[in-house]
Amino acid sequence: MSRKYIDCREFPSDTHCSVAISADSADELLEVAVQHAVSVHKHTDSPELRSAIRGLIHEGMPPEVVVPPGAITGAPEGVRTH
């Protein structure tokens, strides 16, 4: 079984969040990531949020350095930062 992770550094945010969360199962990771999104980034727990977070889960361990999308050229129009 491979570890799974979500890394906030992949997404531009006003808080410059550097949290990476990992777990042995996608379900466990999802629950912790939702708690983080709600408490730190002020998202509302919803089926849409859970679906979006599920789509961000990677296999393995977070890399040491991450360049967020749009970091060099700016975030694309319509992208909501968290």
Tab-separated table of N, CA, C and O in Angstrom:
chain	number	residue	atom	x	y	z
A	1	MET	N	0.849	-1.175	0.000
A	1	MET	CA	0.000	0.000	0.000
A	1	MET	C	0.898	1.243	0.000
A	1	MET	O	1.837	1.347	0.778
A	2	SER	N	0.591	2.173	-0.861
A	2	SER	CA	1.362	3.403	-0.993
A	2	SER	C	0.728	4.522	-0.162
A	2	SER	O	-0.493	4.621	-0.069
A	3	ARG	N	1.576	5.357	0.423
A	3	ARG	CA	1.065	6.538	1.134
A	3	ARG	C	0.403	7.450	0.125
A	3	ARG	O	0.687	7.421	-1.065
A	4	LYS	N	-0.481	8.283	0.617
A	4	LYS	CA	-1.171	9.282	-0.191
A	4	LYS	C	-0.971	10.628	0.473
A	4	LYS	O	-0.811	10.707	1.688
A	5	TYR	N	-0.966	11.716	-0.325
A	5	TYR	CA	-0.759	13.040	0.253
A	5	TYR	C	-1.497	14.128	-0.520
A	5	TYR	O	-1.863	13.953	-1.674
A	6	ILE	N	-1.676	15.238	0.167
A	6	ILE	CA	-2.163	16.494	-0.402
A	6	ILE	C	-1.211	17.571	0.091
A	6	ILE	O	-0.823	17.576	1.265
A	7	ASP	N	-0.818	18.489	-0.781
A	7	ASP	CA	0.157	19.516	-0.445
A	7	ASP	C	-0.406	20.897	-0.765
A	7	ASP	O	-0.632	21.227	-1.926
A	8	CYS	N	-0.648	21.715	0.257
A	8	CYS	CA	-1.205	23.057	0.059
A	8	CYS	C	-0.280	23.964	-0.743
A	8	CYS	O	-0.737	24.935	-1.333
A	9	ARG	N	1.003	23.646	-0.763
A	9	ARG	CA	1.941	24.494	-1.511
A	9	ARG	C	1.658	24.475	-3.010
A	9	ARG	O	2.134	25.348	-3.741
A	10	GLU	N	0.889	23.522	-3.487
A	10	GLU	CA	0.561	23.452	-4.908
A	10	GLU	C	-0.424	24.532	-5.338
A	10	GLU	O	-0.636	24.725	-6.522
A	11	PHE	N	-1.040	25.206	-4.375
A	11	PHE	CA	-2.112	26.145	-4.687
A	11	PHE	C	-1.826	27.505	-4.087
A	11	PHE	O	-1.516	27.619	-2.906
A	12	PRO	N	-1.935	28.567	-4.891
A	12	PRO	CA	-1.694	29.910	-4.370
A	12	PRO	C	-2.682	30.233	-3.255
A	12	PRO	O	-3.852	29.876	-3.332
A	13	SER	N	-2.203	30.887	-2.212
A	13	SER	CA	-3.092	31.316	-1.136
A	13	SER	C	-2.545	32.569	-0.489
A	13	SER	O	-1.340	32.827	-0.525
A	14	ASP	N	-3.440	33.325	0.107
A	14	ASP	CA	-3.031	34.533	0.816
A	14	ASP	C	-2.185	34.202	2.040
A	14	ASP	O	-1.374	34.998	2.471
A	15	THR	N	-2.393	33.017	2.601
A	15	THR	CA	-1.670	32.624	3.809
A	15	THR	C	-0.342	31.937	3.508
A	15	THR	O	0.422	31.664	4.418
A	16	HIS	N	-0.075	31.646	2.239
A	16	HIS	CA	1.144	30.932	1.828
A	16	HIS	C	1.295	29.646	2.638
A	16	HIS	O	2.365	29.340	3.155
A	17	CYS	N	0.215	28.903	2.708
A	17	CYS	CA	0.162	27.671	3.489
A	17	CYS	C	1.185	26.676	2.973
A	17	CYS	O	1.288	26.427	1.772
A	18	SER	N	1.952	26.107	3.881
A	18	SER	CA	2.985	25.139	3.504
A	18	SER	C	2.700	23.745	4.058
A	18	SER	O	3.585	22.894	4.107
A	19	VAL	N	1.461	23.494	4.441
A	19	VAL	CA	1.091	22.215	5.031
A	19	VAL	C	0.993	21.133	3.967
A	19	VAL	O	0.411	21.340	2.903
A	20	ALA	N	1.574	19.985	4.262
A	20	ALA	CA	1.399	18.777	3.460
A	20	ALA	C	0.870	17.714	4.415
A	20	ALA	O	1.381	17.556	5.524
A	21	ILE	N	-0.164	17.019	3.999
A	21	ILE	CA	-0.809	16.007	4.833
A	21	ILE	C	-0.682	14.672	4.122
A	21	ILE	O	-0.928	14.580	2.917
A	22	SER	N	-0.322	13.627	4.865
A	22	SER	CA	-0.251	12.301	4.264
A	22	SER	C	-0.913	11.279	5.174
A	22	SER	O	-1.038	11.483	6.380
A	23	ALA	N	-1.350	10.186	4.567
A	23	ALA	CA	-2.012	9.104	5.297
A	23	ALA	C	-1.896	7.823	4.483
A	23	ALA	O	-1.526	7.853	3.307
A	24	ASP	N	-2.246	6.707	5.107
A	24	ASP	CA	-2.190	5.421	4.420
A	24	ASP	C	-3.404	5.170	3.532
A	24	ASP	O	-3.339	4.371	2.611
A	25	SER	N	-4.526	5.867	3.812
A	25	SER	CA	-5.725	5.656	2.989
A	25	SER	C	-6.281	6.987	2.507
A	25	SER	O	-6.142	8.018	3.173
A	26	ALA	N	-6.925	6.941	1.355
A	26	ALA	CA	-7.536	8.145	0.789
A	26	ALA	C	-8.659	8.666	1.683
A	26	ALA	O	-8.817	9.877	1.827
A	27	ASP	N	-9.407	7.769	2.304
A	27	ASP	CA	-10.513	8.204	3.168
A	27	ASP	C	-10.009	8.945	4.402
A	27	ASP	O	-10.554	9.979	4.789
A	28	GLU	N	-8.958	8.423	5.024
A	28	GLU	CA	-8.373	9.085	6.192
A	28	GLU	C	-7.793	10.440	5.799
A	28	GLU	O	-7.994	11.449	6.489
A	29	LEU	N	-7.092	10.478	4.684
A	29	LEU	CA	-6.512	11.726	4.194
A	29	LEU	C	-7.595	12.744	3.891
A	29	LEU	O	-7.472	13.921	4.237
A	30	LEU	N	-8.667	12.313	3.255
A	30	LEU	CA	-9.766	13.215	2.919
A	30	LEU	C	-10.329	13.878	4.174
A	30	LEU	O	-10.543	15.090	4.200
A	31	GLU	N	-10.570	13.104	5.221
A	31	GLU	CA	-11.148	13.664	6.450
A	31	GLU	C	-10.246	14.727	7.066
A	31	GLU	O	-10.712	15.795	7.462
A	32	VAL	N	-8.950	14.458	7.125
A	32	VAL	CA	-8.022	15.423	7.710
A	32	VAL	C	-7.892	16.653	6.813
A	32	VAL	O	-7.849	17.787	7.294
A	33	ALA	N	-7.846	16.444	5.510
A	33	ALA	CA	-7.727	17.566	4.576
A	33	ALA	C	-8.963	18.459	4.615
A	33	ALA	O	-8.839	19.688	4.525
A	34	VAL	N	-10.136	17.880	4.749
A	34	VAL	CA	-11.365	18.683	4.871
A	34	VAL	C	-11.306	19.507	6.153
A	34	VAL	O	-11.623	20.703	6.143
A	35	GLN	N	-10.899	18.899	7.254
A	35	GLN	CA	-10.773	19.645	8.510
A	35	GLN	C	-9.817	20.818	8.347
A	35	GLN	O	-10.091	21.928	8.825
A	36	HIS	N	-8.705	20.606	7.660
A	36	HIS	CA	-7.730	21.675	7.418
A	36	HIS	C	-8.337	22.773	6.535
A	36	HIS	O	-8.205	23.963	6.846
A	37	ALA	N	-8.994	22.383	5.458
A	37	ALA	CA	-9.594	23.360	4.539
A	37	ALA	C	-10.637	24.225	5.249
A	37	ALA	O	-10.723	25.427	5.002
A	38	VAL	N	-11.410	23.627	6.133
A	38	VAL	CA	-12.454	24.356	6.848
A	38	VAL	C	-11.845	25.250	7.933
A	38	VAL	O	-12.167	26.437	8.022
A	39	SER	N	-10.969	24.703	8.750
A	39	SER	CA	-10.464	25.472	9.893
A	39	SER	C	-9.427	26.527	9.507
A	39	SER	O	-9.420	27.618	10.069
A	40	VAL	N	-8.573	26.231	8.545
A	40	VAL	CA	-7.506	27.160	8.192
A	40	VAL	C	-7.888	28.066	7.026
A	40	VAL	O	-7.663	29.271	7.064
A	41	HIS	N	-8.499	27.475	5.984
A	41	HIS	CA	-8.775	28.237	4.772
A	41	HIS	C	-10.216	28.727	4.681
A	41	HIS	O	-10.602	29.340	3.685
A	42	LYS	N	-11.017	28.436	5.703
A	42	LYS	CA	-12.389	28.942	5.830
A	42	LYS	C	-13.327	28.469	4.734
A	42	LYS	O	-14.294	29.134	4.397
A	43	HIS	N	-13.050	27.295	4.153
A	43	HIS	CA	-13.979	26.690	3.205
A	43	HIS	C	-15.142	26.090	3.982
A	43	HIS	O	-15.041	25.861	5.191
A	44	THR	N	-16.234	25.832	3.299
A	44	THR	CA	-17.385	25.166	3.894
A	44	THR	C	-17.342	23.695	3.507
A	44	THR	O	-17.154	23.366	2.336
A	45	ASP	N	-17.526	22.829	4.505
A	45	ASP	CA	-17.556	21.397	4.226
A	45	ASP	C	-18.790	21.098	3.384
A	45	ASP	O	-19.912	21.384	3.786
A	46	SER	N	-18.578	20.574	2.207
A	46	SER	CA	-19.675	20.287	1.281
A	46	SER	C	-19.258	19.120	0.391
A	46	SER	O	-18.073	18.804	0.289
A	47	PRO	N	-20.230	18.510	-0.280
A	47	PRO	CA	-19.873	17.453	-1.234
A	47	PRO	C	-18.931	17.958	-2.334
A	47	PRO	O	-18.038	17.240	-2.780
A	48	GLU	N	-19.109	19.210	-2.741
A	48	GLU	CA	-18.256	19.788	-3.787
A	48	GLU	C	-16.818	19.924	-3.292
A	48	GLU	O	-15.869	19.624	-4.021
A	49	LEU	N	-16.646	20.412	-2.047
A	49	LEU	CA	-15.303	20.539	-1.481
A	49	LEU	C	-14.651	19.166	-1.382
A	49	LEU	O	-13.498	18.982	-1.777
A	50	ARG	N	-15.381	18.182	-0.878
A	50	ARG	CA	-14.834	16.838	-0.727
A	50	ARG	C	-14.444	16.239	-2.078
A	50	ARG	O	-13.395	15.594	-2.204
A	51	SER	N	-15.242	16.486	-3.095
A	51	SER	CA	-14.922	15.989	-4.429
A	51	SER	C	-13.654	16.657	-4.961
A	51	SER	O	-12.785	15.990	-5.539
A	52	ALA	N	-13.551	17.975	-4.762
A	52	ALA	CA	-12.364	18.703	-5.224
A	52	ALA	C	-11.114	18.209	-4.502
A	52	ALA	O	-10.075	17.980	-5.131
A	53	ILE	N	-11.208	18.018	-3.192
A	53	ILE	CA	-10.059	17.547	-2.426
A	53	ILE	C	-9.669	16.140	-2.858
A	53	ILE	O	-8.488	15.836	-3.013
A	54	ARG	N	-10.645	15.289	-3.091
A	54	ARG	CA	-10.347	13.920	-3.553
A	54	ARG	C	-9.522	13.954	-4.849
A	54	ARG	O	-8.639	13.121	-5.051
A	55	GLY	N	-9.804	14.928	-5.704
A	55	GLY	CA	-9.066	15.058	-6.960
A	55	GLY	C	-7.641	15.556	-6.791
A	55	GLY	O	-6.863	15.547	-7.741
A	56	LEU	N	-7.279	15.999	-5.587
A	56	LEU	CA	-5.940	16.535	-5.322
A	56	LEU	C	-5.011	15.522	-4.673
A	56	LEU	O	-3.852	15.815	-4.417
A	57	ILE	N	-5.528	14.337	-4.400
A	57	ILE	CA	-4.741	13.323	-3.704
A	57	ILE	C	-3.705	12.714	-4.651
A	57	ILE	O	-4.028	12.328	-5.769
A	58	HIS	N	-2.463	12.659	-4.173
A	58	HIS	CA	-1.350	12.072	-4.921
A	58	HIS	C	-0.884	10.804	-4.217
A	58	HIS	O	-1.029	10.662	-3.007
A	59	GLU	N	-0.274	9.916	-4.976
A	59	GLU	CA	0.368	8.727	-4.413
A	59	GLU	C	1.780	9.096	-3.976
A	59	GLU	O	2.442	9.917	-4.610
A	60	GLY	N	2.251	8.469	-2.899
A	60	GLY	CA	3.621	8.668	-2.445
A	60	GLY	C	3.716	9.690	-1.332
A	60	GLY	O	2.792	9.854	-0.535
A	61	MET	N	4.850	10.373	-1.279
A	61	MET	CA	5.117	11.377	-0.255
A	61	MET	C	5.302	12.742	-0.919
A	61	MET	O	5.761	12.813	-2.056
A	62	PRO	N	4.962	13.833	-0.212
A	62	PRO	CA	5.119	15.166	-0.806
A	62	PRO	C	6.581	15.475	-1.115
A	62	PRO	O	7.471	15.078	-0.360
A	63	PRO	N	6.830	16.176	-2.215
A	63	PRO	CA	8.204	16.549	-2.544
A	63	PRO	C	8.708	17.638	-1.596
A	63	PRO	O	7.918	18.324	-0.941
A	64	GLU	N	10.001	17.800	-1.553
A	64	GLU	CA	10.588	18.819	-0.684
A	64	GLU	C	10.266	20.225	-1.169
A	64	GLU	O	10.025	21.124	-0.367
A	65	VAL	N	10.239	20.433	-2.484
A	65	VAL	CA	9.974	21.753	-3.059
A	65	VAL	C	8.844	21.630	-4.071
A	65	VAL	O	8.819	20.700	-4.864
A	66	VAL	N	7.908	22.596	-4.034
A	66	VAL	CA	6.783	22.617	-4.967
A	66	VAL	C	6.664	24.022	-5.544
A	66	VAL	O	6.732	25.002	-4.818
A	67	VAL	N	6.490	24.112	-6.865
A	67	VAL	CA	6.205	25.391	-7.517
A	67	VAL	C	4.728	25.390	-7.849
A	67	VAL	O	4.267	24.580	-8.649
A	68	PRO	N	3.943	26.286	-7.207
A	68	PRO	CA	2.505	26.291	-7.452
A	68	PRO	C	2.167	26.706	-8.877
A	68	PRO	O	2.918	27.464	-9.492
A	69	PRO	N	1.027	26.225	-9.401
A	69	PRO	CA	0.588	26.663	-10.729
A	69	PRO	C	0.444	28.178	-10.744
A	69	PRO	O	-0.091	28.761	-9.811
A	70	GLY	N	0.932	28.813	-11.774
A	70	GLY	CA	0.793	30.262	-11.899
A	70	GLY	C	1.803	31.049	-11.086
A	70	GLY	O	1.763	32.271	-11.080
A	71	ALA	N	2.739	30.394	-10.403
A	71	ALA	CA	3.690	31.095	-9.543
A	71	ALA	C	4.604	32.014	-10.336
A	71	ALA	O	4.997	33.064	-9.857
A	72	ILE	N	4.913	31.613	-11.556
A	72	ILE	CA	5.825	32.421	-12.366
A	72	ILE	C	5.054	33.426	-13.212
A	72	ILE	O	5.424	34.584	-13.306
A	73	THR	N	3.935	33.006	-13.771
A	73	THR	CA	3.184	33.867	-14.691
A	73	THR	C	1.958	34.489	-14.059
A	73	THR	O	1.300	35.291	-14.687
A	74	GLY	N	1.609	34.104	-12.852
A	74	GLY	CA	0.378	34.574	-12.215
A	74	GLY	C	-0.712	33.530	-12.402
A	74	GLY	O	-0.710	32.776	-13.357
A	75	ALA	N	-1.623	33.493	-11.461
A	75	ALA	CA	-2.713	32.510	-11.516
A	75	ALA	C	-3.611	32.795	-12.711
A	75	ALA	O	-3.884	33.950	-13.028
A	76	PRO	N	-4.087	31.760	-13.368
A	76	PRO	CA	-4.998	31.943	-14.500
A	76	PRO	C	-6.278	32.646	-14.062
A	76	PRO	O	-6.703	32.547	-12.915
A	77	GLU	N	-6.880	33.370	-14.975
A	77	GLU	CA	-8.132	34.072	-14.728
A	77	GLU	C	-9.179	33.108	-14.212
A	77	GLU	O	-9.329	32.007	-14.746
A	78	GLY	N	-9.881	33.484	-13.174
A	78	GLY	CA	-10.965	32.681	-12.652
A	78	GLY	C	-10.542	31.655	-11.618
A	78	GLY	O	-11.379	30.979	-11.043
A	79	VAL	N	-9.244	31.536	-11.343
A	79	VAL	CA	-8.791	30.586	-10.334
A	79	VAL	C	-8.984	31.209	-8.965
A	79	VAL	O	-8.519	32.306	-8.694
A	80	ARG	N	-9.684	30.490	-8.104
A	80	ARG	CA	-9.947	30.967	-6.744
A	80	ARG	C	-8.833	30.467	-5.846
A	80	ARG	O	-8.617	29.272	-5.734
A	81	THR	N	-8.107	31.382	-5.214
A	81	THR	CA	-7.101	30.947	-4.260
A	81	THR	C	-7.763	30.651	-2.946
A	81	THR	O	-8.845	31.140	-2.654
A	82	HIS	N	-7.140	29.825	-2.132
A	82	HIS	CA	-7.724	29.483	-0.832
A	82	HIS	C	-7.030	30.205	0.282
A	82	HIS	O	-6.150	30.943	0.160
